[in-house]
Each structure stands twice: as structure tokens, then as C-alpha cells.
Coordinates of C-alpha atoms in Angstrom, one line a residue:
X1 CA 65.9 -12.8 51.4
X2 CA 66.4 -11.4 54.8
X3 CA 68.1 -8.1 56.3
X4 CA 69.3 -7.1 59.3
X5 CA 70.7 -3.8 60.9
X6 CA 73.0 -4.1 63.7
X7 CA 74.1 -1.4 65.7
X8 CA 77.4 -1.2 67.9
X9 CA 77.0 -1.0 71.2
X10 CA 77.1 2.1 72.9
X11 CA 75.8 3.5 69.7
X12 CA 72.1 5.2 69.6
X13 CA 69.4 3.2 67.5
X14 CA 68.4 4.3 63.9
X15 CA 64.5 5.6 64.4
X16 CA 63.2 7.2 61.3
X17 CA 60.3 8.5 62.9
X18 CA 61.8 10.0 66.0
X19 CA 64.2 11.7 63.9
X20 CA 61.7 13.3 61.4
X21 CA 59.9 14.9 64.7
X22 CA 63.2 16.1 65.7
X23 CA 63.8 17.8 62.6
X24 CA 60.2 19.3 62.7
X25 CA 60.5 20.9 65.9
X26 CA 63.7 23.0 64.9
X27 CA 62.9 26.4 63.7
X28 CA 64.5 27.3 60.7
X29 CA 62.8 23.8 59.3
X30 CA 59.5 25.1 60.0
X31 CA 59.9 28.3 58.3
X32 CA 60.6 26.3 55.8
X33 CA 57.7 24.3 55.4
X34 CA 55.5 27.6 56.0
X35 CA 57.2 29.2 52.9
X36 CA 56.5 25.9 50.9
X37 CA 53.3 25.7 51.9
X38 CA 52.5 29.6 50.9
X39 CA 54.1 28.6 47.7
X40 CA 51.6 26.0 47.0
X41 CA 48.7 28.1 47.6
X42 CA 49.7 30.8 45.3
X43 CA 50.5 28.6 42.4
X44 CA 47.0 26.9 43.0
X45 CA 45.4 30.3 42.8
X46 CA 47.3 31.1 39.8
X47 CA 46.8 28.1 38.0
X48 CA 43.0 28.6 38.8
X49 CA 43.0 32.2 37.4
X50 CA 44.5 30.8 34.2
X51 CA 42.1 28.2 33.7
X52 CA 39.0 30.3 34.5
X53 CA 37.1 31.6 31.8
X54 CA 35.5 35.0 31.1
X55 CA 31.7 35.3 32.4
X56 CA 29.3 37.5 31.2
X57 CA 27.7 40.2 33.4
X58 CA 24.4 39.2 35.1
X59 CA 21.1 39.8 33.8
X60 CA 18.5 42.1 34.9
X61 CA 16.6 39.2 35.8
X62 CA 19.0 38.2 38.7
X63 CA 20.0 41.3 40.0
X64 CA 17.3 42.8 42.7
X65 CA 17.3 46.7 43.7
X66 CA 15.4 48.6 46.6
X67 CA 13.7 51.5 45.1
X68 CA 11.3 53.8 46.2
X69 CA 9.7 56.6 44.0
X70 CA 7.3 59.5 44.9
X71 CA 5.9 61.4 41.6
X72 CA 9.3 61.4 39.9
X73 CA 10.0 61.3 36.3
X74 CA 11.1 58.3 34.4
X75 CA 14.8 59.8 33.7
X76 CA 15.1 60.5 37.6
X77 CA 14.0 56.7 37.9
X78 CA 16.6 55.1 35.6
X79 CA 19.4 57.6 37.1
X80 CA 18.5 55.8 40.3
X81 CA 18.9 52.3 39.2
X82 CA 21.9 53.4 37.7
X83 CA 23.5 54.3 40.7
X84 CA 22.3 50.8 42.5
X85 CA 23.2 48.7 39.8
X86 CA 25.7 48.1 36.8
X87 CA 23.7 48.9 34.2
X88 CA 23.8 51.6 31.9
X89 CA 20.6 52.8 30.3
X90 CA 20.4 54.0 26.7
X91 CA 17.4 55.8 25.5
X92 CA 15.9 59.2 23.5
X93 CA 15.8 61.5 26.0
X94 CA 13.1 63.8 23.9
X95 CA 10.6 60.6 24.3
X96 CA 10.9 59.5 27.6
X97 CA 11.4 63.1 29.1
X98 CA 7.4 64.0 28.8
X99 CA 6.8 60.5 31.3
X100 CA 6.5 61.7 34.4
X101 CA 4.2 61.5 38.0
X102 CA 6.0 58.0 38.8
X103 CA 4.9 56.6 42.1
X104 CA 6.4 53.3 43.3
X105 CA 6.2 51.7 46.6
X106 CA 9.4 50.8 48.6
X107 CA 10.2 47.1 48.0
X108 CA 13.4 45.3 47.0
X109 CA 12.6 43.6 43.6
X110 CA 14.9 42.6 40.6
X111 CA 15.6 45.3 38.1
X112 CA 13.5 43.5 35.1
X113 CA 10.4 43.8 37.5
X114 CA 11.0 47.2 38.6
X115 CA 11.2 48.2 34.6
X116 CA 8.1 46.2 33.9
X117 CA 6.1 48.0 36.5
X118 CA 7.8 51.3 35.6
X119 CA 7.0 50.9 31.8
X120 CA 3.6 49.0 32.2
X121 CA 1.2 51.9 31.6
X122 CA 3.7 53.6 28.8
X123 CA 4.4 52.4 25.1
X124 CA 8.2 51.4 25.9
X125 CA 9.7 48.2 26.6
X126 CA 13.7 47.4 27.3
X127 CA 15.7 44.7 26.1
X128 CA 19.7 44.3 27.8
X129 CA 22.7 44.1 25.6
X130 CA 25.2 43.2 28.2
X131 CA 25.4 45.6 31.0
X132 CA 23.5 48.4 28.8
X133 CA 19.5 48.3 29.0
X134 CA 17.9 50.0 26.0
X135 CA 14.8 51.5 26.7
X136 CA 12.6 51.8 22.8
X137 CA 9.2 52.1 21.9
X138 CA 7.3 48.7 21.8
X139 CA 6.6 48.9 18.1
X140 CA 10.3 49.3 17.5
X141 CA 11.2 46.2 19.5
X142 CA 9.5 43.5 17.0
X143 CA 13.0 44.7 14.8
X144 CA 15.2 44.0 17.7
X145 CA 16.5 40.7 16.3
X146 CA 17.6 42.3 13.3
X147 CA 18.8 45.9 15.3
X148 CA 20.5 44.4 17.9
X149 CA 24.3 43.9 16.4
X150 CA 24.1 48.0 15.1
X151 CA 22.8 48.8 18.5
X152 CA 25.7 47.0 20.7
X153 CA 28.1 48.3 18.1
X154 CA 27.1 51.6 19.3
X155 CA 26.9 50.8 22.6
X156 CA 30.7 49.7 22.8
X157 CA 32.7 52.4 23.0
X158 CA 36.4 52.2 22.2
X159 CA 39.0 54.0 23.6
X160 CA 41.2 56.7 21.7
X161 CA 44.6 58.3 22.3
X162 CA 47.1 60.2 20.4
X163 CA 49.5 63.1 20.8
X164 CA 49.2 66.6 20.4
X165 CA 51.8 68.8 19.2
X166 CA 53.1 72.4 17.4
X167 CA 52.6 71.9 13.8
X168 CA 55.8 73.4 13.2
X169 CA 58.4 72.5 16.1
X170 CA 56.8 69.0 16.7
X171 CA 56.8 69.5 20.2
X172 CA 54.4 68.3 23.1
X173 CA 51.7 70.6 24.2
X174 CA 50.6 69.8 27.6
X175 CA 47.1 71.1 29.0
X176 CA 45.2 70.9 25.2
X177 CA 41.5 70.6 25.6
X178 CA 40.1 67.6 23.9
X179 CA 36.2 67.5 23.5
X180 CA 33.9 65.0 21.8
X181 CA 31.7 67.8 19.9
X182 CA 28.3 67.7 20.7
X183 CA 28.7 65.7 23.9
X184 CA 30.5 66.8 27.3
X185 CA 32.8 64.0 27.4
X186 CA 36.4 65.5 27.3
X187 CA 39.9 65.1 28.3
X188 CA 43.2 67.2 28.5
X189 CA 46.5 66.4 27.3
X190 CA 49.3 65.3 30.1
X191 CA 52.9 66.4 30.2
X192 CA 54.1 64.9 27.2
X193 CA 50.6 66.2 25.0
X194 CA 49.3 62.6 25.1
X195 CA 45.6 62.0 25.5
X196 CA 42.9 59.2 26.0
X197 CA 39.3 59.2 26.1
X198 CA 36.0 56.9 25.0
X199 CA 34.3 57.2 22.0
X200 CA 31.3 55.5 21.5
X201 CA 30.2 56.8 17.6
X202 CA 32.4 55.9 14.8
X203 CA 31.4 59.3 13.4
X204 CA 32.6 61.3 16.2
X205 CA 34.4 64.3 15.9
X206 CA 37.3 65.4 18.1
X207 CA 37.7 69.0 18.5
X208 CA 41.3 70.3 19.7
X209 CA 41.7 73.8 21.0
X210 CA 44.3 75.7 23.3
X211 CA 44.9 79.4 23.8
X212 CA 47.2 81.0 21.4
X213 CA 46.6 78.0 18.6
X214 CA 43.8 77.6 16.0
X215 CA 40.7 75.1 17.3
X216 CA 40.7 72.3 14.7
X217 CA 38.4 69.3 14.2
X218 CA 39.2 66.0 13.1
X219 CA 36.8 62.8 12.8
X220 CA 37.5 59.7 14.1
X221 CA 36.4 57.5 12.1
X222 CA 37.6 53.7 12.6
X223 CA 40.7 55.1 14.0
X224 CA 42.1 54.2 17.8
X225 CA 45.0 56.7 17.3
X226 CA 44.6 60.3 16.5
X227 CA 47.8 62.6 16.3
X228 CA 47.5 66.1 15.5
X229 CA 49.9 69.2 15.4
X230 CA 48.2 72.6 16.4
X231 CA 48.7 75.4 14.4
X232 CA 49.7 78.8 16.1
X233 CA 46.8 81.8 15.9
X234 CA 49.1 84.7 15.0
X235 CA 45.6 87.2 15.8
X236 CA 45.7 85.9 19.4
X237 CA 49.7 86.8 19.9
X238 CA 50.1 90.4 18.4
X239 CA 49.6 92.6 21.8
X240 CA 52.0 95.5 21.1
X241 CA 53.4 98.0 23.7
X242 CA 54.9 101.1 23.0
X243 CA 58.5 101.6 24.5
X244 CA 61.1 104.5 24.2
X245 CA 60.6 106.8 21.1
X246 CA 57.6 105.4 19.8
X247 CA 59.1 101.6 19.2
X248 CA 56.3 99.1 18.9
X249 CA 57.4 95.8 20.6
X250 CA 55.5 92.6 21.5
X251 CA 54.5 92.8 25.1
X252 CA 56.1 89.2 25.5
X253 CA 59.4 90.2 24.4
X254 CA 59.6 93.2 26.4
X255 CA 61.9 92.5 29.7
X256 CA 60.4 95.2 31.8
X257 CA 56.8 95.8 33.6
X258 CA 54.6 97.9 30.7
X259 CA 51.1 98.0 30.8
X260 CA 48.9 99.0 27.9
X261 CA 45.2 101.0 28.3
X262 CA 43.3 101.4 25.3
X263 CA 41.4 104.8 24.6
X264 CA 38.2 103.4 24.4
X265 CA 38.5 102.6 28.1
X266 CA 39.4 106.2 28.8
X267 CA 36.5 107.6 27.1
X268 CA 34.1 105.0 29.5
X269 CA 35.3 107.1 32.4
X270 CA 34.1 110.5 31.3
X271 CA 37.1 112.4 32.9
X272 CA 37.9 115.6 31.2
X273 CA 41.4 115.2 32.9
X274 CA 43.8 112.8 31.0
X275 CA 45.2 111.5 33.8
X276 CA 42.2 111.4 36.2
X277 CA 41.0 108.8 33.4
X278 CA 44.0 106.8 34.6
X279 CA 42.6 106.1 38.0
X280 CA 41.6 102.5 38.6
X281 CA 42.9 101.8 35.0
X282 CA 46.7 100.3 36.2
X283 CA 48.5 98.6 38.7
X284 CA 51.0 100.4 40.8
X285 CA 49.8 104.0 40.1
X286 CA 48.7 106.3 42.6
X287 CA 46.3 109.4 41.3
X288 CA 45.4 112.4 43.5
X289 CA 43.3 114.8 42.4
X290 CA 43.3 118.5 43.3
X291 CA 39.7 119.0 43.7
X292 CA 36.7 118.7 42.1
X293 CA 36.7 122.3 40.3
X294 CA 37.0 122.4 36.6
X295 CA 40.5 122.4 35.6
X296 CA 42.2 121.4 38.5
X297 CA 45.4 119.4 38.3
X298 CA 46.2 115.7 39.0
X299 CA 49.4 114.4 40.5
X300 CA 50.3 110.8 39.1
X301 CA 52.9 108.6 41.1
X302 CA 54.1 105.6 39.5
X303 CA 55.1 103.0 42.4
X304 CA 55.6 105.6 45.1
X305 CA 57.8 108.8 45.6
X306 CA 61.6 108.1 44.1
X307 CA 63.0 111.6 46.1
X308 CA 62.3 112.7 49.6
X309 CA 63.2 116.4 48.6
X310 CA 60.2 118.7 48.2
X311 CA 61.6 120.3 45.2
X312 CA 61.9 117.1 43.2
X313 CA 59.1 116.0 40.9
X314 CA 57.9 112.6 41.5
X315 CA 55.6 112.5 38.6
X316 CA 56.7 110.4 35.4
X317 CA 57.6 112.1 32.5
X318 CA 55.0 112.3 29.5
X319 CA 55.5 111.8 26.0
X320 CA 53.2 112.2 23.1
X321 CA 54.0 110.5 19.9
X322 CA 57.7 110.7 20.7
X323 CA 57.8 114.4 22.2
X324 CA 58.3 114.9 25.8
X325 CA 56.1 117.3 27.8
X326 CA 56.3 118.7 31.0
X327 CA 53.3 117.7 33.3
X328 CA 54.9 119.0 36.7
X329 CA 52.5 121.0 39.4
X330 CA 53.9 123.6 41.6
X331 CA 54.5 122.3 45.0
X332 CA 56.1 125.0 46.7
X333 CA 54.7 125.7 50.5
X334 CA 53.1 129.0 49.6
X335 CA 51.1 127.7 46.7
X336 CA 48.0 126.2 46.2
X337 CA 48.3 122.4 44.7
X338 CA 44.7 123.3 42.6
X339 CA 46.8 124.5 39.9
X340 CA 46.3 123.1 36.2
X341 CA 48.6 120.7 34.8
X342 CA 49.7 120.4 31.3
X343 CA 48.4 116.6 30.9
X344 CA 44.8 118.1 31.4
X345 CA 45.1 119.5 28.1
X346 CA 45.1 116.3 26.3
X347 CA 41.6 115.3 25.0
X348 CA 41.2 111.8 26.0
X349 CA 39.0 111.3 22.6
X350 CA 42.1 111.9 20.9
X351 CA 44.0 109.1 22.2
X352 CA 44.9 105.7 20.8
X353 CA 46.7 104.0 23.7
X354 CA 48.2 104.8 26.9
X355 CA 51.6 102.7 27.8
X356 CA 53.0 102.8 31.1
X357 CA 56.3 101.9 31.7
X358 CA 57.7 101.2 35.0
X359 CA 61.0 101.4 36.8
X360 CA 64.4 103.1 35.1
X361 CA 65.2 100.2 33.0
X362 CA 61.6 100.6 31.1
X363 CA 62.7 104.3 30.4
X364 CA 66.4 104.2 30.0
X365 CA 66.1 105.8 26.8
X366 CA 64.7 109.0 28.3
X367 CA 67.4 109.8 31.0
X368 CA 66.9 111.3 34.7
X369 CA 63.9 112.7 33.5
X370 CA 62.0 109.3 33.5
X371 CA 63.6 108.1 36.7
X372 CA 59.8 107.7 38.1
X373 CA 58.6 106.3 35.1
X374 CA 57.1 107.2 31.8
X375 CA 53.5 107.4 30.3
X376 CA 54.0 107.2 26.9
X377 CA 51.0 108.5 24.7
X378 CA 50.1 107.3 21.1
X379 CA 47.2 109.5 19.4
X380 CA 44.6 108.4 16.6
X381 CA 45.9 108.9 13.7
X382 CA 44.2 109.0 10.0
X383 CA 43.8 105.8 7.3
X384 CA 44.3 105.5 3.9
X385 CA 40.8 105.5 2.3
X386 CA 37.7 107.6 2.4
X387 CA 36.9 110.4 4.8
X388 CA 35.5 109.8 8.2
X389 CA 33.6 112.0 10.2
X390 CA 33.0 111.1 13.7
X391 CA 30.5 113.1 16.1
X392 CA 30.3 112.3 20.0
X393 CA 28.2 113.9 22.2
X394 CA 27.4 113.0 26.0
X395 CA 26.3 114.6 29.1
X396 CA 26.2 113.9 32.8
X397 CA 25.0 114.6 35.9
X398 CA 26.7 115.2 39.3
X399 CA 25.0 115.2 42.9
X400 CA 26.3 114.8 46.1
X401 CA 25.5 111.5 47.6
X402 CA 26.0 112.2 51.2
X403 CA 26.2 115.0 53.4
X404 CA 28.0 114.9 57.0
X405 CA 25.6 115.2 60.1
X406 CA 25.9 119.0 61.0
X407 CA 24.6 120.6 64.5
X408 CA 21.2 122.9 64.2
X409 CA 20.8 124.1 67.7
X410 CA 23.3 127.1 68.2
X411 CA 24.1 130.0 65.9
X412 CA 27.1 132.3 65.3
X413 CA 28.4 133.6 68.8
X414 CA 30.8 132.4 71.7
X415 CA 30.1 131.2 74.7
X416 CA 25.9 131.4 74.3
X417 CA 25.9 135.0 73.3
X418 CA 24.9 135.8 69.6
X419 CA 27.2 137.5 67.6
X420 CA 26.7 138.4 64.0
X421 CA 30.4 139.3 63.8
X422 CA 32.4 136.6 65.4
X423 CA 34.3 134.1 63.8
X424 CA 32.6 131.1 65.4
X425 CA 29.4 130.1 63.6
X426 CA 28.3 127.3 66.2
X427 CA 29.4 128.4 70.0
X428 CA 26.3 131.4 70.2
X429 CA 23.1 131.6 71.4
X430 CA 20.4 128.7 70.7
X431 CA 17.9 129.2 67.7
X432 CA 15.2 128.4 70.0
X433 CA 15.9 131.5 72.0
X434 CA 16.6 134.1 69.7
X435 CA 14.8 133.7 67.0
X436 CA 11.8 135.2 69.1
X437 CA 13.5 138.0 69.6
X438 CA 15.3 138.1 66.2
X439 CA 13.6 136.3 63.2
X440 CA 16.5 136.8 61.2
X441 CA 18.3 134.9 63.6
X442 CA 17.7 131.4 62.2
X443 CA 20.2 128.1 60.8
X444 CA 20.8 128.1 57.4
X445 CA 21.8 124.8 55.4
X446 CA 24.3 126.7 53.6
X447 CA 26.0 123.5 52.9
X448 CA 23.0 121.8 51.0
X449 CA 22.0 125.3 49.2
X450 CA 25.3 125.7 47.7
X451 CA 25.6 122.4 46.6
X452 CA 23.5 122.1 43.1
X453 CA 23.1 119.5 40.8
X454 CA 26.5 119.7 38.6
X455 CA 25.7 119.1 34.6
X456 CA 28.7 118.6 32.0
X457 CA 28.4 118.3 28.4
X458 CA 30.9 116.8 25.9
X459 CA 30.6 117.4 22.1
X460 CA 33.4 115.7 19.9
X461 CA 33.8 115.9 16.4
X462 CA 37.0 114.4 14.1
X463 CA 37.3 114.5 10.4
X464 CA 40.2 111.7 9.4
X465 CA 41.2 110.0 6.2
X466 CA 44.0 110.0 3.3
X467 CA 45.6 108.0 0.8
X468 CA 48.7 105.9 0.4
X469 CA 51.0 108.6 0.4
X470 CA 49.6 111.0 3.4
X471 CA 47.1 110.8 5.7
X472 CA 45.5 113.3 8.3
X473 CA 43.3 113.9 11.6
X474 CA 41.7 116.2 13.1
X475 CA 39.5 116.9 15.7
X476 CA 37.5 119.7 17.8
X477 CA 36.5 119.2 21.1
X478 CA 33.8 121.3 23.5
X479 CA 33.5 120.5 27.1

């Protein structure tokens, strides 16, 4: 059977090869061919990955390591090998820590050859379990066949995960510390209270700890998910401040700035004046001492002055067991500020706590008198039970640490002329010229002569007690 193709006159001839070449040179056709070729390559790659079978790690006989040791311990050598290879060593630290003074010339060897050299002169051998290499005594290696399964089971770490919440409200707790007891392995929970960490042994114990909650321990066992609800620790959340009229409130529930100082902290300063003892104990409080003489006043200002009036009292209101007292000092121009203030009469040994209430909002119940703040003092009280006797005695010494530099060449007088009646103590004649005429005309170091070592004694005795009906507390101090 014959076929023939005839063409009309004037029409172009049909040439398949020429038309195919014409199509290939089209830009959109070439782009489509490139995409098809790329798709075929990706398909072959995915097919190869799907048909691939998981392989085992390389052995210690094939992996090479370049190592040089100079008088080092076996533990240090094993750590270096771990950093250079994918292997992890397992050994009893108590047994191998005594092996030291190991020297190995620089060279490239297999891990197996390197370990054979390191353990050749010792009673240890090694064997590989996956990517872990077990270092053990040679006498224990005889039972290696029977112990391979348990050892590999121990080395096979598994992931334990879970969620930490509050015990009552079941809300997630972020930032909870999760630690494997007896190890350095640990983590913290995320924003959703979830955690995840590797656990090697089935008898591992997880420790959960968080501020304000009781620390709890849970044995993992065979579980891979451990959820826990932490119980609040009430003893860590009972910090209390005393506000207006002796009302006690939790510090976290107070809506204004307040700071508390324990009485024991005041005693440690060894200051007989209560206001002076607060110096450096509270932020935002400025304390100025009028002088170093006994009984002088101490001025206290909270968050700066509140009035520019010279007659105004910018000091806070002092309240002792709910009773306000006047602690103002006379600051008139013709009166020295060295006068004592009434807060100095309070014995720091009798104070249980001092609460500094800052700002008008903190002291609204005391009115305008507490516009500059309030210092609420709570004294010690007797407790039901037997009679308690407390005796404290302390002694302190004070000495000038450093003196300024004084001139010792010129004496009393004016314009280089000695004058014993002159009010100018250092403008007279030189001591070197006048001492030969008048032996009494010499330099007297009055500053060092008058500053002697100061001694202070503080004796305190208190007696307290009571029963379920009434309590008592009495004290006496000799300073």
C-alpha cells in the first residue's frame, strides 16, 4: 500500500524536523522544557531518598583522627577525641581519672589504633556500641556479649517531655527549672509551660523548681511524657508591710511605694540614733547628721523636699505603734541644727520593723502631716509562753581615719610678726626664727591632740513573756 502526500501549488512544504527546531527556538517553549527537566531531576532525587535504607555509623576502625598528647591524662585525651570524631565515650570516672602522664606523638591514625595505644599499658580495653565507645576493664570484657544489650539500652537516651502548670488553676508556668537529679542535664519550660530533655536511665528523677512554689521530684520510669502541677509555697509569699494605723498588708498587694527594714538590720549598724541607723537601708531617703557629738539630731527627707518655705518641716511623719510623734528640728536661722530630735529617744533594740511609706497616696489616712511620707515603726512585743530574757552588750571604737594637711612653718600673728593676741593663727613669724627667742613659740598639733580614740558601750536587757490572755515586754538600755 502506497501513500502519497501532495501539496497545493504555492503552499509551503511540511517538514517535521524543521518545524521541531522552529518550536525549540521559541522562548516560552525553552522555559517549559527547562522546568520539565528540573522536575524530572527532583523526582529522581526523591525516589532515591525513599528507596535508600538507613545505614549504621562508621566504625572506629575506619574513622581517622589527628592527635598529639604531651603529658596529659586519659580523660583529657578522650575529650579531645570526642571533639574531633562523632564518638562519645562512656567510662567510670573514678577508675580512669588516675591514668595520666600520657604522651603521644603527632600523627593521623584510626580511632581504634589511637585507643589501643592509649590503653596498651593499662588494664583497660574498649568496644564500640553504635556511636558510643565503652571503656572498661579487661576482666570485665569477658562478659561483653551478655552485657551488650543492657549497656546499649542505657546508652540509648530517650526524650522525655511534658507540661508544668499550677496545681489549682491549671495555668502554664513558664521559666520552671527542670533538672535530672544528680546530673547537669536540665532545661526550663517555655511560654506554654512545656519542656523537653534527654533522659538516659529509666530510674532518673526529674526535679521541678520555681520561685514561690514547692520543689517536687518525680521518677520518670518508662514514661516519655511527665506532666506536673506545682503547689504554691505559702511560706515564700507572706512578706507583709505595715501601712496606715498599723494595718498589715501583703507587700505585693500594696498599690504604692513602701519599703521595710528589719530591726536586726538596724542593730547591726551600731548607731544609737534610729534615723542614723536608716542611712543606706532605704532607697530614695536622704539622711543628714548634724554632727558627731552624742545626742545630735539627724534629719531625714524622703524623695526630696516638698516645700520651699524655710519654716516648713520637710521631714516625714513618725508613727510608733499607731501613735504619731513629732520629729521636727528647729531650723530657724538663729538656732543651731545640732539640737536633738525625738526619734533619737527610740532604742533600735526595741524595734521589730520600720516601714517607709513614700508619697501622699501611701499616707492618705494621716492627712497633711504625712505629705512628706511616713515612717511607721513597729516595736517588739511579748509572746505567749515562758519568760524570755535577752541580754546584749557591745563595745565600739572610733578613730580619725585621715587628717588634712596643715602648715607648720608660721605661727600666730600678722604680716610675719609674732602676736599672741592676734586672731590670725598662721600669718605670724616663722617658728624657726622665733623659737630661739621665745622657746614657747612653737607649733602645737591641737587637731591630733584633741582627737582621741572614742569608746562607746551599749548594754541592753529585755524581759518578755505572757500567756494566751496577755503578754508583756520591757527593756532597759545603757549607752
